[in-house]
Amino acid sequence: MRIHDEITLPPIFDDLDVGIIAHHPDTGEVLDVNQSFTDLFGYSAEELRAVDVSVFTAPSTDFTQEEAMRRIRAAADGDPQVFEWKVQRANGELCRVHIHLNSATLDGHQCVLAETLEKSEFHSYKRRVRLLNRIIRHNLRNKMTVLLGHVNQLQQSLDDESLQKEFEPIIDITTDVGSLSESVRQIEELAEPDAAQRSPTNLTDVALRAVEDARKEYSDVQISVENTADVWVMAGEGITYALDHAIANAIEHNDRTPAKVALSIEENPNTGHGEVHIADNGPEIPEQEIAVLKEGAEVCSTYHGTGVGLWVMQWCVDSLGGELKFEENHPCGNVVTIVLPQTDAPTDE
């Protein structure tokens, strides 16, 4: 008789709003789960008992079966573990959860209990505050300081022939500030309750519309779509915002002549997820801009130009249960990938 045939969680655990899972202290085997846990992940208790942690962990080098086992064994040895984890629900959607591991005894057997709480609401609030703080401290304040300096120069040179030229940075900075405000508006919009409403969306259709709009605004940039496979995902307005920012970032921070941006849409054969790749021939995205997107990173570096757009992209993708990836050391520039769980194409009734 296997140990999980002898261990069951008390029925009262099914009344808790927190997901509870019991692990074997040595193997990490799932022994039992409560109803809240199955509701969170979308797997039945029977399905969970037959798999290891890697099955419901998001594909990532940061969240692995080995790391999960290290934490389970540490908790079994009397060292409670508190951390965040990225999970993959049965429908392929990704979300972050807060986990607290403790050693416990059930039915005379030692096990490790994992209390699991979805972090989306708190995580969303915390990241929004950090973003707004970043913008206010490093962007609006600094840009307004520059603006004031140019205004002072204008006051002293009203009769100077270079007066018109002095207006150019003022216009540029004002435009920049307006763009930041629009980015914040989009993020606030995604945080509204009805932003969670999604419907089957063809990634290629969205990408083609985004490319068409970009070509009108950036007529001197070579923008192409290299693959137009029909890939259906559950999405809302967030995917449009994410693609618009991805293309704009690839263009506005590209000093090459000519600047080139190429999109491709595909189904990942290993994960079954839908992916949009946005490649450019521009300079490498600064590591510090990517680093601040990671959970737990301190938002202390000065904004260098790409950060807010990347934040909006991250927010949009997070709101859709997806993942934003950056290909490092790409020989020709940058490749940003938006990953979203697939869904069935709608059928005509």
Tab-separated table of C-alpha atoms in Angstrom:
chain	number	residue	atom	x	y	z
A	1	MET	CA	0.000	0.000	0.000
A	2	ARG	CA	1.396	3.377	-0.988
A	3	ILE	CA	1.553	6.149	1.562
A	4	HIS	CA	-1.004	8.312	-0.255
A	5	ASP	CA	-3.556	5.513	0.131
A	6	GLU	CA	-3.326	6.124	3.871
A	7	ILE	CA	-3.179	9.940	4.026
A	8	THR	CA	-6.164	12.209	3.464
A	9	LEU	CA	-6.708	15.813	4.436
A	10	PRO	CA	-9.386	16.448	7.078
A	11	PRO	CA	-12.776	17.278	5.461
A	12	ILE	CA	-12.760	20.717	7.096
A	13	PHE	CA	-9.887	21.679	4.769
A	14	ASP	CA	-12.386	21.732	1.901
A	15	ASP	CA	-14.077	24.725	3.548
A	16	LEU	CA	-10.917	26.835	3.360
A	17	ASP	CA	-10.383	29.504	0.705
A	18	VAL	CA	-6.677	28.660	0.701
A	19	GLY	CA	-5.491	25.776	-1.469
A	20	ILE	CA	-3.896	22.967	0.565
A	21	ILE	CA	-1.757	20.184	-0.876
A	22	ALA	CA	-0.025	17.413	1.064
A	23	HIS	CA	3.346	16.223	-0.294
A	24	HIS	CA	5.409	13.167	0.536
A	25	PRO	CA	8.405	14.578	2.465
A	26	ASP	CA	11.002	12.599	0.477
A	27	THR	CA	9.626	12.190	-3.044
A	28	GLY	CA	7.380	15.252	-3.303
A	29	GLU	CA	4.530	12.940	-4.368
A	30	VAL	CA	1.082	14.545	-4.132
A	31	LEU	CA	-0.778	12.751	-1.342
A	32	ASP	CA	-3.996	14.730	-1.159
A	33	VAL	CA	-5.425	18.170	-1.969
A	34	ASN	CA	-8.421	20.188	-0.834
A	35	GLN	CA	-11.159	21.564	-3.084
A	36	SER	CA	-9.694	25.085	-3.236
A	37	PHE	CA	-6.467	23.682	-4.640
A	38	THR	CA	-8.230	21.768	-7.420
A	39	ASP	CA	-10.292	24.879	-8.201
A	40	LEU	CA	-7.116	26.969	-8.494
A	41	PHE	CA	-5.261	24.620	-10.819
A	42	GLY	CA	-8.147	23.116	-12.767
A	43	TYR	CA	-6.954	19.532	-12.166
A	44	SER	CA	-8.940	16.939	-10.238
A	45	ALA	CA	-7.497	15.456	-7.048
A	46	GLU	CA	-7.014	12.137	-8.873
A	47	GLU	CA	-5.051	13.815	-11.671
A	48	LEU	CA	-2.834	15.654	-9.200
A	49	ARG	CA	-2.035	12.466	-7.267
A	50	ALA	CA	-0.710	10.912	-10.463
A	51	VAL	CA	1.775	13.673	-11.346
A	52	ASP	CA	4.687	15.566	-9.823
A	53	VAL	CA	5.045	19.301	-9.249
A	54	SER	CA	6.575	19.910	-12.681
A	55	VAL	CA	3.249	19.165	-14.403
A	56	PHE	CA	1.534	22.176	-12.858
A	57	THR	CA	4.604	24.413	-12.789
A	58	ALA	CA	5.099	27.063	-15.472
A	59	PRO	CA	7.820	26.121	-18.001
A	60	SER	CA	10.752	28.192	-16.778
A	61	THR	CA	14.341	27.924	-15.622
A	62	ASP	CA	13.307	29.741	-12.438
A	63	PHE	CA	10.576	27.271	-11.418
A	64	THR	CA	11.755	23.669	-11.654
A	65	GLN	CA	11.002	20.264	-10.163
A	66	GLU	CA	14.450	20.294	-8.558
A	67	GLU	CA	13.798	23.611	-6.822
A	68	ALA	CA	10.385	22.415	-5.647
A	69	MET	CA	11.946	19.273	-4.169
A	70	ARG	CA	14.641	21.292	-2.426
A	71	ARG	CA	12.012	23.399	-0.704
A	72	ILE	CA	9.791	20.416	0.189
A	73	ARG	CA	12.704	18.566	1.794
A	74	ALA	CA	13.825	21.689	3.652
A	75	ALA	CA	10.311	22.067	5.093
A	76	ALA	CA	10.277	18.361	6.025
A	77	ASP	CA	13.524	18.932	7.950
A	78	GLY	CA	11.906	21.657	10.040
A	79	ASP	CA	12.739	24.732	7.951
A	80	PRO	CA	9.388	26.295	6.849
A	81	GLN	CA	9.457	27.771	3.350
A	82	VAL	CA	7.618	30.905	2.214
A	83	PHE	CA	7.964	31.902	-1.452
A	84	GLU	CA	6.196	32.732	-4.697
A	85	TRP	CA	5.771	30.232	-7.501
A	86	LYS	CA	4.487	30.406	-11.055
A	87	VAL	CA	1.941	27.721	-11.852
A	88	GLN	CA	0.355	26.471	-15.037
A	89	ARG	CA	-3.330	25.695	-14.819
A	90	ALA	CA	-4.890	22.780	-16.689
A	91	ASN	CA	-6.018	25.201	-19.438
A	92	GLY	CA	-2.422	26.390	-19.947
A	93	GLU	CA	-2.934	29.744	-18.229
A	94	LEU	CA	-0.077	30.952	-16.039
A	95	CYS	CA	-0.452	32.686	-12.679
A	96	ARG	CA	1.613	33.450	-9.593
A	97	VAL	CA	0.832	31.952	-6.207
A	98	HIS	CA	2.121	32.513	-2.679
A	99	ILE	CA	3.188	29.215	-1.036
A	100	HIS	CA	3.896	28.384	2.615
A	101	LEU	CA	5.412	24.915	3.269
A	102	ASN	CA	5.346	23.297	6.717
A	103	SER	CA	6.036	19.822	8.061
A	104	ALA	CA	2.943	18.099	9.490
A	105	THR	CA	1.671	14.684	10.614
A	106	LEU	CA	-1.506	13.229	9.122
A	107	ASP	CA	-2.873	9.794	9.984
A	108	GLY	CA	0.390	9.012	11.757
A	109	HIS	CA	2.567	9.813	8.718
A	110	GLN	CA	4.841	12.791	8.175
A	111	CYS	CA	4.051	14.976	5.183
A	112	VAL	CA	4.639	18.524	3.994
A	113	LEU	CA	1.591	20.776	3.741
A	114	ALA	CA	1.629	23.546	1.147
A	115	GLU	CA	-0.745	26.473	1.701
A	116	THR	CA	-1.318	28.056	-1.704
A	117	LEU	CA	-2.884	31.461	-2.318
A	118	GLU	CA	-3.304	33.091	-5.713
A	119	LYS	CA	-1.363	36.326	-5.880
A	120	SER	CA	-2.984	38.003	-8.872
A	121	GLU	CA	-4.889	40.755	-7.073
A	122	PHE	CA	-2.130	41.651	-4.603
A	123	HIS	CA	0.557	41.138	-7.222
A	124	SER	CA	-1.307	43.436	-9.628
A	125	TYR	CA	-1.688	46.176	-7.028
A	126	LYS	CA	1.934	45.977	-5.886
A	127	ARG	CA	3.357	46.117	-9.399
A	128	ARG	CA	1.070	49.031	-10.354
A	129	VAL	CA	2.292	51.030	-7.349
A	130	ARG	CA	5.919	50.233	-8.224
A	131	LEU	CA	5.378	51.297	-11.831
A	132	LEU	CA	3.677	54.557	-10.915
A	133	ASN	CA	6.438	55.285	-8.434
A	134	ARG	CA	9.050	54.580	-11.121
A	135	ILE	CA	7.361	56.907	-13.591
A	136	ILE	CA	6.820	59.743	-11.128
A	137	ARG	CA	10.330	59.639	-9.644
A	138	HIS	CA	12.423	58.872	-12.705
A	139	ASN	CA	10.425	60.079	-15.675
A	140	LEU	CA	7.938	62.864	-15.116
A	141	ARG	CA	10.105	64.700	-12.589
A	142	ASN	CA	13.299	64.435	-14.629
A	143	LYS	CA	11.631	65.324	-17.910
A	144	MET	CA	9.901	68.334	-16.390
A	145	THR	CA	13.260	69.514	-15.044
A	146	VAL	CA	14.664	69.386	-18.570
A	147	LEU	CA	11.579	71.166	-19.883
A	148	LEU	CA	12.002	73.964	-17.324
A	149	GLY	CA	15.635	74.399	-18.394
A	150	HIS	CA	14.640	74.919	-22.010
A	151	VAL	CA	11.921	77.371	-21.043
A	152	ASN	CA	14.467	79.404	-19.110
A	153	GLN	CA	16.719	79.473	-22.153
A	154	LEU	CA	13.845	80.713	-24.296
A	155	GLN	CA	13.167	83.537	-21.869
A	156	GLN	CA	16.743	84.717	-22.310
A	157	SER	CA	16.837	84.431	-26.095
A	158	LEU	CA	13.507	85.620	-27.456
A	159	ASP	CA	15.264	87.665	-30.126
A	160	ASP	CA	17.727	84.922	-30.997
A	161	GLU	CA	17.553	83.314	-34.469
A	162	SER	CA	17.693	79.861	-32.903
A	163	LEU	CA	14.385	80.417	-31.113
A	164	GLN	CA	12.463	78.011	-33.286
A	165	LYS	CA	15.036	75.286	-32.755
A	166	GLU	CA	14.675	75.638	-28.994
A	167	PHE	CA	11.052	74.587	-29.317
A	168	GLU	CA	11.971	71.163	-30.705
A	169	PRO	CA	13.074	69.514	-27.427
A	170	ILE	CA	10.050	71.005	-25.667
A	171	ILE	CA	7.738	69.417	-28.188
A	172	ASP	CA	9.595	66.096	-27.981
A	173	ILE	CA	9.499	66.028	-24.193
A	174	THR	CA	5.833	66.977	-24.074
A	175	THR	CA	5.068	64.170	-26.493
A	176	ASP	CA	7.049	61.761	-24.325
A	177	VAL	CA	5.118	62.768	-21.222
A	178	GLY	CA	1.871	62.290	-23.096
A	179	SER	CA	2.949	58.773	-24.093
A	180	LEU	CA	3.735	57.922	-20.482
A	181	SER	CA	0.277	59.050	-19.445
A	182	GLU	CA	-1.263	56.848	-22.127
A	183	SER	CA	0.749	53.868	-20.889
A	184	VAL	CA	-0.472	54.420	-17.345
A	185	ARG	CA	-4.045	54.707	-18.624
A	186	GLN	CA	-3.731	51.353	-20.360
A	187	ILE	CA	-2.387	49.695	-17.222
A	188	GLU	CA	-5.156	51.171	-15.085
A	189	GLU	CA	-7.670	49.949	-17.657
A	190	LEU	CA	-6.269	46.414	-17.415
A	191	ALA	CA	-6.678	46.524	-13.642
A	192	GLU	CA	-10.441	47.109	-13.895
A	193	PRO	CA	-12.693	44.116	-13.051
A	194	ASP	CA	-14.154	43.847	-16.566
A	195	ALA	CA	-10.645	43.658	-18.051
A	196	ALA	CA	-10.700	39.937	-17.289
A	197	GLN	CA	-13.348	39.412	-19.986
A	198	ARG	CA	-11.764	37.551	-22.884
A	199	SER	CA	-12.850	35.834	-26.044
A	200	PRO	CA	-11.228	33.557	-28.649
A	201	THR	CA	-8.786	35.749	-30.588
A	202	ASN	CA	-6.701	34.974	-33.652
A	203	LEU	CA	-3.150	36.129	-32.863
A	204	THR	CA	-2.358	36.612	-36.533
A	205	ASP	CA	-5.316	38.967	-37.026
A	206	VAL	CA	-4.207	41.104	-34.079
A	207	ALA	CA	-0.596	41.116	-35.274
A	208	LEU	CA	-1.547	42.146	-38.814
A	209	ARG	CA	-3.643	45.040	-37.506
A	210	ALA	CA	-0.785	46.174	-35.267
A	211	VAL	CA	1.645	46.030	-38.194
A	212	GLU	CA	-0.727	47.983	-40.430
A	213	ASP	CA	-1.034	50.749	-37.818
A	214	ALA	CA	2.727	50.834	-37.285
A	215	ARG	CA	3.439	51.151	-41.005
A	216	LYS	CA	1.249	54.259	-41.133
A	217	GLU	CA	3.112	55.857	-38.229
A	218	TYR	CA	6.632	54.685	-39.138
A	219	SER	CA	6.730	54.817	-42.921
A	220	ASP	CA	10.549	54.690	-43.070
A	221	VAL	CA	10.828	51.395	-41.144
A	222	GLN	CA	10.758	47.959	-42.745
A	223	ILE	CA	8.026	46.054	-40.880
A	224	SER	CA	7.213	42.545	-42.017
A	225	VAL	CA	5.189	39.503	-40.958
A	226	GLU	CA	7.084	36.314	-41.728
A	227	ASN	CA	4.586	33.717	-40.553
A	228	THR	CA	0.808	33.978	-40.406
A	229	ALA	CA	-0.352	30.700	-38.872
A	230	ASP	CA	-3.842	30.747	-37.371
A	231	VAL	CA	-3.271	30.532	-33.625
A	232	TRP	CA	-6.283	31.096	-31.363
A	233	VAL	CA	-5.936	32.310	-27.774
A	234	MET	CA	-8.266	33.642	-25.084
A	235	ALA	CA	-7.468	37.350	-25.043
A	236	GLY	CA	-8.833	40.835	-24.585
A	237	GLU	CA	-7.628	44.347	-25.329
A	238	GLY	CA	-4.376	43.625	-23.511
A	239	ILE	CA	-2.918	41.691	-26.452
A	240	THR	CA	-3.403	44.707	-28.735
A	241	TYR	CA	-1.657	47.000	-26.248
A	242	ALA	CA	1.189	44.510	-25.818
A	243	LEU	CA	1.846	44.181	-29.552
A	244	ASP	CA	1.576	47.939	-30.150
A	245	HIS	CA	4.193	48.595	-27.454
A	246	ALA	CA	6.421	45.755	-28.644
A	247	ILE	CA	6.537	47.131	-32.190
A	248	ALA	CA	6.929	50.740	-31.038
A	249	ASN	CA	9.799	49.819	-28.704
A	250	ALA	CA	11.534	47.885	-31.460
A	251	ILE	CA	11.342	50.940	-33.719
A	252	GLU	CA	11.833	53.934	-31.422
A	253	HIS	CA	14.972	52.560	-29.774
A	254	ASN	CA	16.526	51.363	-33.012
A	255	ASP	CA	19.360	53.491	-34.425
A	256	ARG	CA	20.066	51.236	-37.412
A	257	THR	CA	19.489	52.292	-41.033
A	258	PRO	CA	17.220	50.920	-42.168
A	259	ALA	CA	15.430	49.882	-38.987
A	260	LYS	CA	13.778	46.488	-39.397
A	261	VAL	CA	11.059	44.722	-37.390
A	262	ALA	CA	9.730	41.249	-38.191
A	263	LEU	CA	6.807	39.456	-36.560
A	264	SER	CA	6.065	35.748	-36.671
A	265	ILE	CA	3.176	33.816	-35.138
A	266	GLU	CA	3.310	30.123	-34.339
A	267	GLU	CA	2.165	27.305	-32.085
A	268	ASN	CA	5.013	26.048	-29.919
A	269	PRO	CA	5.200	22.301	-30.677
A	270	ASN	CA	6.561	21.521	-27.201
A	271	THR	CA	4.113	23.481	-25.041
A	272	GLY	CA	1.124	23.926	-27.350
A	273	HIS	CA	1.078	27.640	-26.479
A	274	GLY	CA	0.578	30.399	-29.016
A	275	GLU	CA	3.607	32.637	-29.529
A	276	VAL	CA	4.246	35.970	-31.221
A	277	HIS	CA	7.920	36.771	-31.868
A	278	ILE	CA	8.894	40.407	-32.426
A	279	ALA	CA	12.444	40.615	-33.808
A	280	ASP	CA	14.421	43.759	-34.605
A	281	ASN	CA	17.900	44.690	-35.777
A	282	GLY	CA	18.425	47.353	-33.116
A	283	PRO	CA	20.820	47.568	-30.153
A	284	GLU	CA	20.385	45.109	-27.313
A	285	ILE	CA	17.770	45.982	-24.702
A	286	PRO	CA	19.668	47.038	-21.550
A	287	GLU	CA	19.751	44.250	-18.985
A	288	GLN	CA	18.575	46.602	-16.233
A	289	GLU	CA	15.379	47.273	-18.182
A	290	ILE	CA	14.556	43.569	-18.279
A	291	ALA	CA	15.703	42.982	-14.701
A	292	VAL	CA	13.125	45.348	-13.181
A	293	LEU	CA	10.332	43.269	-14.712
A	294	LYS	CA	11.314	40.280	-12.599
A	295	GLU	CA	9.531	39.598	-9.348
A	296	GLY	CA	11.458	40.874	-6.348
A	297	ALA	CA	13.794	43.130	-8.330
A	298	GLU	CA	14.355	46.560	-6.835
A	299	VAL	CA	13.026	49.434	-8.932
A	300	CYS	CA	15.934	51.751	-8.359
A	301	SER	CA	17.719	52.254	-11.661
A	302	THR	CA	17.060	55.346	-13.715
A	303	TYR	CA	14.719	54.831	-16.623
A	304	HIS	CA	16.727	54.536	-19.853
A	305	GLY	CA	13.992	54.797	-22.448
A	306	THR	CA	12.501	51.340	-22.962
A	307	GLY	CA	11.366	50.535	-19.428
A	308	VAL	CA	7.804	51.861	-19.399
A	309	GLY	CA	6.918	50.186	-22.692
A	310	LEU	CA	8.291	46.900	-21.381
A	311	TRP	CA	6.300	47.312	-18.175
A	312	VAL	CA	3.084	47.804	-20.143
A	313	MET	CA	3.861	44.723	-22.210
A	314	GLN	CA	4.524	42.719	-19.042
A	315	TRP	CA	1.274	43.915	-17.481
A	316	CYS	CA	-0.745	43.107	-20.577
A	317	VAL	CA	0.690	39.604	-20.897
A	318	ASP	CA	0.283	38.920	-17.157
A	319	SER	CA	-3.358	39.992	-17.354
A	320	LEU	CA	-3.936	37.310	-20.013
A	321	GLY	CA	-2.234	34.522	-18.066
A	322	GLY	CA	0.720	34.492	-20.436
A	323	GLU	CA	4.464	35.059	-20.328
A	324	LEU	CA	6.860	37.640	-21.771
A	325	LYS	CA	10.275	36.349	-22.863
A	326	PHE	CA	13.474	37.990	-24.087
A	327	GLU	CA	16.039	36.133	-26.176
A	328	GLU	CA	19.502	36.946	-24.873
A	329	ASN	CA	22.610	37.325	-27.041
A	330	HIS	CA	20.689	37.196	-30.300
A	331	PRO	CA	23.175	37.852	-33.133
A	332	CYS	CA	20.954	40.208	-35.113
A	333	GLY	CA	19.280	42.341	-32.438
A	334	ASN	CA	16.422	41.582	-30.046
A	335	VAL	CA	13.674	38.985	-30.047
A	336	VAL	CA	10.758	39.557	-27.702
A	337	THR	CA	8.213	36.737	-27.430
A	338	ILE	CA	4.655	36.918	-26.141
A	339	VAL	CA	3.402	33.499	-25.006
A	340	LEU	CA	-0.305	32.828	-24.448
A	341	PRO	CA	-2.297	29.642	-23.781
A	342	GLN	CA	-4.225	28.456	-26.813
A	343	THR	CA	-7.937	27.854	-27.171
A	344	ASP	CA	-10.172	26.329	-29.822
A	345	ALA	CA	-11.215	28.432	-32.777
A	346	PRO	CA	-14.853	29.562	-32.550
A	347	THR	CA	-17.304	27.468	-34.531
A	348	ASP	CA	-20.051	28.875	-36.720
A	349	GLU	CA	-23.470	28.156	-35.242
